[in-house]
């Protein structure tokens, strides 16, 4: 069950309507450009300790008010979904309480010292632009989606190496985003292992390409769903 409106509003206020995930910090509210009286909100008050049996991080012996502000964490919709996957095993309550405490401390300092939260937001805008650059570059390489019969092993290795070097350059400019770096690392690992395998045996190019496309497709899905990148065109064929 969702928090009561007044409780959710307090959770949002204390977070300044900025996602509390330190790897995200996206702004979750703003104007809708269709009209002066419209707004967009993509933030949600998430439960740290699950409110009922079967929910992520449920604890029947919790010593706080499960439905109170102290158990709420303000997140964007993507991060809310992320922390509750697999019953929340990757995001224990201790970590989420740490996020809440550190984020509220940061907002409090910004408020007291009259400093702008824009650096938090612009950092994510820069990182998202880097992610989109990577998606667009991969999407321009037919090696990831064209029929394998059209591919020449020498050209394939050269094309993949170009992607590898491009990502290597882009990653240098990522600012404090472990999730994005992890996605890039996974793509780089897939590319490197493919190049190594193909250089040893070009007769298995079809099989190697299938594995590569599967691995890269998973990461493109994460870039689309978790980071907000636009993934379109023929490259979508490899997204599960």
PDB file of N, CA and C in Angstrom, residues 72-158:
ATOM      1  N   UNK A  72      10.382   6.016   4.586  1.00  0.00           N
ATOM      2  CA  UNK A  72      10.189   6.371   3.181  1.00  0.00           C
ATOM      3  C   UNK A  72      11.448   6.908   2.530  1.00  0.00           C
ATOM      4  N   UNK A  73      11.637   6.551   1.288  1.00  0.00           N
ATOM      5  CA  UNK A  73      12.788   7.004   0.508  1.00  0.00           C
ATOM      6  C   UNK A  73      12.282   7.564  -0.818  1.00  0.00           C
ATOM      7  N   UNK A  74      12.622   8.813  -1.124  1.00  0.00           N
ATOM      8  CA  UNK A  74      12.156   9.411  -2.369  1.00  0.00           C
ATOM      9  C   UNK A  74      13.057   8.985  -3.519  1.00  0.00           C
ATOM     10  N   UNK A  75      12.441   8.369  -4.534  1.00  0.00           N
ATOM     11  CA  UNK A  75      13.179   7.852  -5.685  1.00  0.00           C
ATOM     12  C   UNK A  75      12.442   8.173  -6.976  1.00  0.00           C
ATOM     13  N   UNK A  76      13.176   8.177  -8.078  1.00  0.00           N
ATOM     14  CA  UNK A  76      12.503   8.227  -9.376  1.00  0.00           C
ATOM     15  C   UNK A  76      11.858   6.862  -9.611  1.00  0.00           C
ATOM     16  N   UNK A  77      10.951   6.790 -10.561  1.00  0.00           N
ATOM     17  CA  UNK A  77      10.219   5.545 -10.798  1.00  0.00           C
ATOM     18  C   UNK A  77      11.156   4.394 -11.157  1.00  0.00           C
ATOM     19  N   UNK A  78      12.194   4.666 -11.953  1.00  0.00           N
ATOM     20  CA  UNK A  78      13.131   3.611 -12.347  1.00  0.00           C
ATOM     21  C   UNK A  78      13.881   3.047 -11.153  1.00  0.00           C
ATOM     22  N   UNK A  79      14.358   3.925 -10.278  1.00  0.00           N
ATOM     23  CA  UNK A  79      15.115   3.465  -9.112  1.00  0.00           C
ATOM     24  C   UNK A  79      14.219   2.745  -8.110  1.00  0.00           C
ATOM     25  N   UNK A  80      12.960   3.164  -8.021  1.00  0.00           N
ATOM     26  CA  UNK A  80      12.013   2.465  -7.146  1.00  0.00           C
ATOM     27  C   UNK A  80      11.846   1.021  -7.612  1.00  0.00           C
ATOM     28  N   UNK A  81      11.680   0.834  -8.902  1.00  0.00           N
ATOM     29  CA  UNK A  81      11.568  -0.519  -9.455  1.00  0.00           C
ATOM     30  C   UNK A  81      12.848  -1.302  -9.199  1.00  0.00           C
ATOM     31  N   UNK A  82      13.985  -0.641  -9.377  1.00  0.00           N
ATOM     32  CA  UNK A  82      15.285  -1.295  -9.232  1.00  0.00           C
ATOM     33  C   UNK A  82      15.498  -1.853  -7.834  1.00  0.00           C
ATOM     34  N   UNK A  83      15.201  -1.085  -6.796  1.00  0.00           N
ATOM     35  CA  UNK A  83      15.501  -1.532  -5.432  1.00  0.00           C
ATOM     36  C   UNK A  83      14.598  -2.668  -4.969  1.00  0.00           C
ATOM     37  N   UNK A  84      13.457  -2.853  -5.631  1.00  0.00           N
ATOM     38  CA  UNK A  84      12.516  -3.897  -5.217  1.00  0.00           C
ATOM     39  C   UNK A  84      12.640  -5.182  -6.025  1.00  0.00           C
ATOM     40  N   UNK A  85      13.525  -5.197  -7.041  1.00  0.00           N
ATOM     41  CA  UNK A  85      13.702  -6.412  -7.833  1.00  0.00           C
ATOM     42  C   UNK A  85      14.318  -7.519  -6.981  1.00  0.00           C
ATOM     43  N   UNK A  86      13.942  -8.769  -7.273  1.00  0.00           N
ATOM     44  CA  UNK A  86      14.473  -9.933  -6.546  1.00  0.00           C
ATOM     45  C   UNK A  86      14.285  -9.786  -5.039  1.00  0.00           C
ATOM     46  N   UNK A  87      13.111  -9.292  -4.661  1.00  0.00           N
ATOM     47  CA  UNK A  87      12.764  -9.099  -3.250  1.00  0.00           C
ATOM     48  C   UNK A  87      13.725  -8.160  -2.525  1.00  0.00           C
ATOM     49  N   UNK A  88      14.376  -7.300  -3.290  1.00  0.00           N
ATOM     50  CA  UNK A  88      15.246  -6.302  -2.676  1.00  0.00           C
ATOM     51  C   UNK A  88      16.577  -6.819  -2.173  1.00  0.00           C
ATOM     52  N   UNK A  89      16.981  -8.010  -2.621  1.00  0.00           N
ATOM     53  CA  UNK A  89      18.203  -8.624  -2.086  1.00  0.00           C
ATOM     54  C   UNK A  89      19.450  -7.787  -2.352  1.00  0.00           C
ATOM     55  N   UNK A  90      19.467  -7.057  -3.465  1.00  0.00           N
ATOM     56  CA  UNK A  90      20.641  -6.240  -3.799  1.00  0.00           C
ATOM     57  C   UNK A  90      20.637  -4.887  -3.100  1.00  0.00           C
ATOM     58  N   UNK A  91      19.517  -4.554  -2.475  1.00  0.00           N
ATOM     59  CA  UNK A  91      19.390  -3.245  -1.823  1.00  0.00           C
ATOM     60  C   UNK A  91      18.823  -3.426  -0.417  1.00  0.00           C
ATOM     61  N   UNK A  92      19.652  -3.866   0.528  1.00  0.00           N
ATOM     62  CA  UNK A  92      19.186  -4.101   1.896  1.00  0.00           C
ATOM     63  C   UNK A  92      18.765  -2.807   2.584  1.00  0.00           C
ATOM     64  N   UNK A  93      17.989  -2.951   3.634  1.00  0.00           N
ATOM     65  CA  UNK A  93      17.471  -1.762   4.317  1.00  0.00           C
ATOM     66  C   UNK A  93      18.594  -0.880   4.855  1.00  0.00           C
ATOM     67  N   UNK A  94      19.706  -1.479   5.287  1.00  0.00           N
ATOM     68  CA  UNK A  94      20.818  -0.680   5.812  1.00  0.00           C
ATOM     69  C   UNK A  94      21.354   0.280   4.755  1.00  0.00           C
ATOM     70  N   UNK A  95      21.445  -0.193   3.510  1.00  0.00           N
ATOM     71  CA  UNK A  95      21.930   0.656   2.418  1.00  0.00           C
ATOM     72  C   UNK A  95      20.938   1.773   2.113  1.00  0.00           C
ATOM     73  N   UNK A  96      19.653   1.426   2.098  1.00  0.00           N
ATOM     74  CA  UNK A  96      18.636   2.429   1.763  1.00  0.00           C
ATOM     75  C   UNK A  96      18.496   3.484   2.856  1.00  0.00           C
ATOM     76  N   UNK A  97      18.627   3.069   4.110  1.00  0.00           N
ATOM     77  CA  UNK A  97      18.613   4.063   5.188  1.00  0.00           C
ATOM     78  C   UNK A  97      19.830   4.989   5.071  1.00  0.00           C
ATOM     79  N   UNK A  98      20.953   4.428   4.632  1.00  0.00           N
ATOM     80  CA  UNK A  98      22.142   5.249   4.406  1.00  0.00           C
ATOM     81  C   UNK A  98      21.898   6.249   3.293  1.00  0.00           C
ATOM     82  N   UNK A  99      21.275   5.804   2.190  1.00  0.00           N
ATOM     83  CA  UNK A  99      20.926   6.725   1.098  1.00  0.00           C
ATOM     84  C   UNK A  99      20.074   7.874   1.625  1.00  0.00           C
ATOM     85  N   UNK A 100      19.048   7.513   2.389  1.00  0.00           N
ATOM     86  CA  UNK A 100      18.106   8.520   2.900  1.00  0.00           C
ATOM     87  C   UNK A 100      18.833   9.533   3.782  1.00  0.00           C
ATOM     88  N   UNK A 101      19.624   9.016   4.706  1.00  0.00           N
ATOM     89  CA  UNK A 101      20.333   9.897   5.642  1.00  0.00           C
ATOM     90  C   UNK A 101      21.301  10.828   4.910  1.00  0.00           C
ATOM     91  N   UNK A 102      22.104  10.273   4.018  1.00  0.00           N
ATOM     92  CA  UNK A 102      23.118  11.075   3.327  1.00  0.00           C
ATOM     93  C   UNK A 102      22.488  12.071   2.356  1.00  0.00           C
ATOM     94  N   UNK A 103      21.400  11.654   1.694  1.00  0.00           N
ATOM     95  CA  UNK A 103      20.748  12.569   0.755  1.00  0.00           C
ATOM     96  C   UNK A 103      20.095  13.732   1.499  1.00  0.00           C
ATOM     97  N   UNK A 104      19.395  13.434   2.580  1.00  0.00           N
ATOM     98  CA  UNK A 104      18.751  14.503   3.341  1.00  0.00           C
ATOM     99  C   UNK A 104      19.794  15.427   3.962  1.00  0.00           C
ATOM    100  N   UNK A 105      20.931  14.861   4.390  1.00  0.00           N
ATOM    101  CA  UNK A 105      22.014  15.695   4.918  1.00  0.00           C
ATOM    102  C   UNK A 105      22.537  16.647   3.842  1.00  0.00           C
ATOM    103  N   UNK A 106      22.703  16.110   2.627  1.00  0.00           N
ATOM    104  CA  UNK A 106      23.189  16.935   1.516  1.00  0.00           C
ATOM    105  C   UNK A 106      22.224  18.076   1.210  1.00  0.00           C
ATOM    106  N   UNK A 107      20.932  17.744   1.146  1.00  0.00           N
ATOM    107  CA  UNK A 107      19.921  18.767   0.857  1.00  0.00           C
ATOM    108  C   UNK A 107      19.884  19.811   1.963  1.00  0.00           C
ATOM    109  N   UNK A 108      20.023  19.363   3.208  1.00  0.00           N
ATOM    110  CA  UNK A 108      20.016  20.289   4.341  1.00  0.00           C
ATOM    111  C   UNK A 108      21.191  21.261   4.263  1.00  0.00           C
ATOM    112  N   UNK A 109      22.369  20.745   3.918  1.00  0.00           N
ATOM    113  CA  UNK A 109      23.552  21.603   3.788  1.00  0.00           C
ATOM    114  C   UNK A 109      23.362  22.609   2.654  1.00  0.00           C
ATOM    115  N   UNK A 110      22.847  22.144   1.529  1.00  0.00           N
ATOM    116  CA  UNK A 110      22.604  23.044   0.395  1.00  0.00           C
ATOM    117  C   UNK A 110      21.641  24.160   0.782  1.00  0.00           C
ATOM    118  N   UNK A 111      20.622  23.795   1.549  1.00  0.00           N
ATOM    119  CA  UNK A 111      19.617  24.780   1.959  1.00  0.00           C
ATOM    120  C   UNK A 111      20.215  25.807   2.921  1.00  0.00           C
ATOM    121  N   UNK A 112      20.985  25.316   3.887  1.00  0.00           N
ATOM    122  CA  UNK A 112      21.564  26.221   4.895  1.00  0.00           C
ATOM    123  C   UNK A 112      22.638  27.137   4.314  1.00  0.00           C
ATOM    124  N   UNK A 113      23.371  26.639   3.348  1.00  0.00           N
ATOM    125  CA  UNK A 113      24.498  27.411   2.799  1.00  0.00           C
ATOM    126  C   UNK A 113      24.134  28.155   1.520  1.00  0.00           C
ATOM    127  N   UNK A 114      22.859  28.100   1.158  1.00  0.00           N
ATOM    128  CA  UNK A 114      22.366  28.812  -0.030  1.00  0.00           C
ATOM    129  C   UNK A 114      23.084  28.370  -1.305  1.00  0.00           C
ATOM    130  N   UNK A 115      23.404  27.082  -1.373  1.00  0.00           N
ATOM    131  CA  UNK A 115      24.062  26.550  -2.569  1.00  0.00           C
ATOM    132  C   UNK A 115      23.045  25.857  -3.466  1.00  0.00           C
ATOM    133  N   UNK A 116      23.350  25.817  -4.729  1.00  0.00           N
ATOM    134  CA  UNK A 116      22.419  25.259  -5.713  1.00  0.00           C
ATOM    135  C   UNK A 116      22.542  23.738  -5.807  1.00  0.00           C
ATOM    136  N   UNK A 117      21.400  23.035  -5.972  1.00  0.00           N
ATOM    137  CA  UNK A 117      21.443  21.587  -6.210  1.00  0.00           C
ATOM    138  C   UNK A 117      21.685  21.258  -7.682  1.00  0.00           C
ATOM    139  N   UNK A 118      21.824  22.291  -8.515  1.00  0.00           N
ATOM    140  CA  UNK A 118      21.981  22.068  -9.953  1.00  0.00           C
ATOM    141  C   UNK A 118      23.146  21.135 -10.281  1.00  0.00           C
ATOM    142  N   UNK A 119      24.307  21.226  -9.579  1.00  0.00           N
ATOM    143  CA  UNK A 119      25.385  20.284  -9.898  1.00  0.00           C
ATOM    144  C   UNK A 119      24.975  18.823  -9.781  1.00  0.00           C
ATOM    145  N   UNK A 120      24.113  18.513  -8.798  1.00  0.00           N
ATOM    146  CA  UNK A 120      23.619  17.140  -8.680  1.00  0.00           C
ATOM    147  C   UNK A 120      22.858  16.733  -9.929  1.00  0.00           C
ATOM    148  N   UNK A 121      21.999  17.640 -10.396  1.00  0.00           N
ATOM    149  CA  UNK A 121      21.148  17.343 -11.547  1.00  0.00           C
ATOM    150  C   UNK A 121      21.952  17.356 -12.844  1.00  0.00           C
ATOM    151  N   UNK A 122      22.828  18.360 -12.992  1.00  0.00           N
ATOM    152  CA  UNK A 122      23.595  18.473 -14.237  1.00  0.00           C
ATOM    153  C   UNK A 122      24.555  17.313 -14.403  1.00  0.00           C
ATOM    154  N   UNK A 123      25.042  16.774 -13.270  1.00  0.00           N
ATOM    155  CA  UNK A 123      25.914  15.600 -13.352  1.00  0.00           C
ATOM    156  C   UNK A 123      25.198  14.458 -14.042  1.00  0.00           C
ATOM    157  N   UNK A 124      23.937  14.246 -13.665  1.00  0.00           N
ATOM    158  CA  UNK A 124      23.175  13.160 -14.280  1.00  0.00           C
ATOM    159  C   UNK A 124      22.823  13.471 -15.726  1.00  0.00           C
ATOM    160  N   UNK A 125      22.602  14.744 -16.030  1.00  0.00           N
ATOM    161  CA  UNK A 125      22.333  15.115 -17.420  1.00  0.00           C
ATOM    162  C   UNK A 125      23.542  14.815 -18.293  1.00  0.00           C
ATOM    163  N   UNK A 126      24.727  15.109 -17.776  1.00  0.00           N
ATOM    164  CA  UNK A 126      25.963  14.821 -18.511  1.00  0.00           C
ATOM    165  C   UNK A 126      26.144  13.326 -18.690  1.00  0.00           C
ATOM    166  N   UNK A 127      25.925  12.578 -17.620  1.00  0.00           N
ATOM    167  CA  UNK A 127      26.083  11.125 -17.698  1.00  0.00           C
ATOM    168  C   UNK A 127      25.086  10.509 -18.670  1.00  0.00           C
ATOM    169  N   UNK A 128      23.855  11.029 -18.662  1.00  0.00           N
ATOM    170  CA  UNK A 128      22.843  10.496 -19.570  1.00  0.00           C
ATOM    171  C   UNK A 128      23.200  10.809 -21.026  1.00  0.00           C
ATOM    172  N   UNK A 129      23.805  11.960 -21.250  1.00  0.00           N
ATOM    173  CA  UNK A 129      24.247  12.302 -22.604  1.00  0.00           C
ATOM    174  C   UNK A 129      25.348  11.353 -23.060  1.00  0.00           C
ATOM    175  N   UNK A 130      26.253  11.023 -22.159  1.00  0.00           N
ATOM    176  CA  UNK A 130      27.315  10.062 -22.478  1.00  0.00           C
ATOM    177  C   UNK A 130      26.705   8.712 -22.826  1.00  0.00           C
ATOM    178  N   UNK A 131      25.740   8.283 -22.017  1.00  0.00           N
ATOM    179  CA  UNK A 131      25.078   6.998 -22.265  1.00  0.00           C
ATOM    180  C   UNK A 131      24.393   6.997 -23.625  1.00  0.00           C
ATOM    181  N   UNK A 132      23.729   8.105 -23.966  1.00  0.00           N
ATOM    182  CA  UNK A 132      23.052   8.191 -25.260  1.00  0.00           C
ATOM    183  C   UNK A 132      24.060   8.167 -26.401  1.00  0.00           C
ATOM    184  N   UNK A 133      25.206   8.811 -26.208  1.00  0.00           N
ATOM    185  CA  UNK A 133      26.261   8.771 -27.230  1.00  0.00           C
ATOM    186  C   UNK A 133      26.702   7.336 -27.504  1.00  0.00           C
ATOM    187  N   UNK A 134      26.838   6.563 -26.438  1.00  0.00           N
ATOM    188  CA  UNK A 134      27.257   5.165 -26.574  1.00  0.00           C
ATOM    189  C   UNK A 134      26.192   4.360 -27.303  1.00  0.00           C
ATOM    190  N   UNK A 135      24.932   4.560 -26.926  1.00  0.00           N
ATOM    191  CA  UNK A 135      23.829   3.858 -27.591  1.00  0.00           C
ATOM    192  C   UNK A 135      23.803   4.194 -29.080  1.00  0.00           C
ATOM    193  N   UNK A 136      23.910   5.465 -29.395  1.00  0.00           N
ATOM    194  CA  UNK A 136      23.851   5.895 -30.802  1.00  0.00           C
ATOM    195  C   UNK A 136      25.003   5.316 -31.612  1.00  0.00           C
ATOM    196  N   UNK A 137      26.172   5.249 -31.011  1.00  0.00           N
ATOM    197  CA  UNK A 137      27.334   4.728 -31.741  1.00  0.00           C
ATOM    198  C   UNK A 137      27.186   3.228 -31.995  1.00  0.00           C
ATOM    199  N   UNK A 138      26.753   2.506 -30.979  1.00  0.00           N
ATOM    200  CA  UNK A 138      26.521   1.067 -31.156  1.00  0.00           C
ATOM    201  C   UNK A 138      25.446   0.837 -32.214  1.00  0.00           C
ATOM    202  N   UNK A 139      24.400   1.670 -32.181  1.00  0.00           N
ATOM    203  CA  UNK A 139      23.290   1.521 -33.132  1.00  0.00           C
ATOM    204  C   UNK A 139      23.727   1.748 -34.575  1.00  0.00           C
ATOM    205  N   UNK A 140      24.831   2.464 -34.751  1.00  0.00           N
ATOM    206  CA  UNK A 140      25.316   2.753 -36.106  1.00  0.00           C
ATOM    207  C   UNK A 140      26.167   1.626 -36.683  1.00  0.00           C
ATOM    208  N   UNK A 141      26.454   0.620 -35.864  1.00  0.00           N
ATOM    209  CA  UNK A 141      27.316  -0.474 -36.290  1.00  0.00           C
ATOM    210  C   UNK A 141      26.484  -1.710 -36.643  1.00  0.00           C
ATOM    211  N   UNK A 142      26.402  -1.999 -37.939  1.00  0.00           N
ATOM    212  CA  UNK A 142      25.596  -3.129 -38.403  1.00  0.00           C
ATOM    213  C   UNK A 142      26.039  -4.465 -37.874  1.00  0.00           C
ATOM    214  N   UNK A 143      27.274  -4.552 -37.386  1.00  0.00           N
ATOM    215  CA  UNK A 143      27.778  -5.819 -36.866  1.00  0.00           C
ATOM    216  C   UNK A 143      26.911  -6.344 -35.723  1.00  0.00           C
ATOM    217  N   UNK A 144      26.189  -5.444 -35.051  1.00  0.00           N
ATOM    218  CA  UNK A 144      25.372  -5.862 -33.916  1.00  0.00           C
ATOM    219  C   UNK A 144      23.992  -6.378 -34.319  1.00  0.00           C
ATOM    220  N   UNK A 145      23.586  -6.141 -35.575  1.00  0.00           N
ATOM    221  CA  UNK A 145      22.231  -6.565 -35.931  1.00  0.00           C
ATOM    222  C   UNK A 145      22.074  -7.115 -37.346  1.00  0.00           C
ATOM    223  N   UNK A 146      23.022  -6.892 -38.241  1.00  0.00           N
ATOM    224  CA  UNK A 146      22.897  -7.424 -39.595  1.00  0.00           C
ATOM    225  C   UNK A 146      23.111  -8.937 -39.607  1.00  0.00           C
ATOM    226  N   UNK A 147      22.503  -9.648 -40.580  1.00  0.00           N
ATOM    227  CA  UNK A 147      22.714 -11.096 -40.683  1.00  0.00           C
ATOM    228  C   UNK A 147      24.201 -11.421 -40.732  1.00  0.00           C
ATOM    229  N   UNK A 148      24.607 -12.430 -39.995  1.00  0.00           N
ATOM    230  CA  UNK A 148      26.021 -12.779 -39.890  1.00  0.00           C
ATOM    231  C   UNK A 148      26.633 -13.130 -41.236  1.00  0.00           C
ATOM    232  N   UNK A 149      25.813 -13.608 -42.165  1.00  0.00           N
ATOM    233  CA  UNK A 149      26.332 -14.003 -43.481  1.00  0.00           C
ATOM    234  C   UNK A 149      26.894 -12.815 -44.250  1.00  0.00           C
ATOM    235  N   UNK A 150      26.481 -11.596 -43.855  1.00  0.00           N
ATOM    236  CA  UNK A 150      26.963 -10.393 -44.530  1.00  0.00           C
ATOM    237  C   UNK A 150      28.300  -9.902 -43.958  1.00  0.00           C
ATOM    238  N   UNK A 151      28.745 -10.522 -42.889  1.00  0.00           N
ATOM    239  CA  UNK A 151      29.883  -9.990 -42.165  1.00  0.00           C
ATOM    240  C   UNK A 151      31.204 -10.666 -42.530  1.00  0.00           C
ATOM    241  N   UNK A 152      32.215  -9.865 -42.753  1.00  0.00           N
ATOM    242  CA  UNK A 152      33.576 -10.340 -42.982  1.00  0.00           C
ATOM    243  C   UNK A 152      34.335 -10.261 -41.654  1.00  0.00           C
ATOM    244  N   UNK A 153      34.982 -11.351 -41.214  1.00  0.00           N
ATOM    245  CA  UNK A 153      35.651 -11.364 -39.907  1.00  0.00           C
ATOM    246  C   UNK A 153      36.594 -10.190 -39.673  1.00  0.00           C
ATOM    247  N   UNK A 154      37.353  -9.819 -40.681  1.00  0.00           N
ATOM    248  CA  UNK A 154      38.294  -8.704 -40.524  1.00  0.00           C
ATOM    249  C   UNK A 154      37.557  -7.394 -40.268  1.00  0.00           C
ATOM    250  N   UNK A 155      36.483  -7.183 -41.028  1.00  0.00           N
ATOM    251  CA  UNK A 155      35.687  -5.963 -40.848  1.00  0.00           C
ATOM    252  C   UNK A 155      34.986  -5.978 -39.500  1.00  0.00           C
ATOM    253  N   UNK A 156      34.525  -7.155 -39.096  1.00  0.00           N
ATOM    254  CA  UNK A 156      33.828  -7.287 -37.817  1.00  0.00           C
ATOM    255  C   UNK A 156      34.744  -6.885 -36.665  1.00  0.00           C
ATOM    256  N   UNK A 157      35.950  -7.430 -36.643  1.00  0.00           N
ATOM    257  CA  UNK A 157      36.889  -7.115 -35.567  1.00  0.00           C
ATOM    258  C   UNK A 157      37.205  -5.622 -35.550  1.00  0.00           C
ATOM    259  N   UNK A 158      37.395  -5.043 -36.728  1.00  0.00           N
ATOM    260  CA  UNK A 158      37.683  -3.613 -36.819  1.00  0.00           C
ATOM    261  C   UNK A 158      36.520  -2.779 -36.283  1.00  0.00           C
TER     262      UNK A 158
END
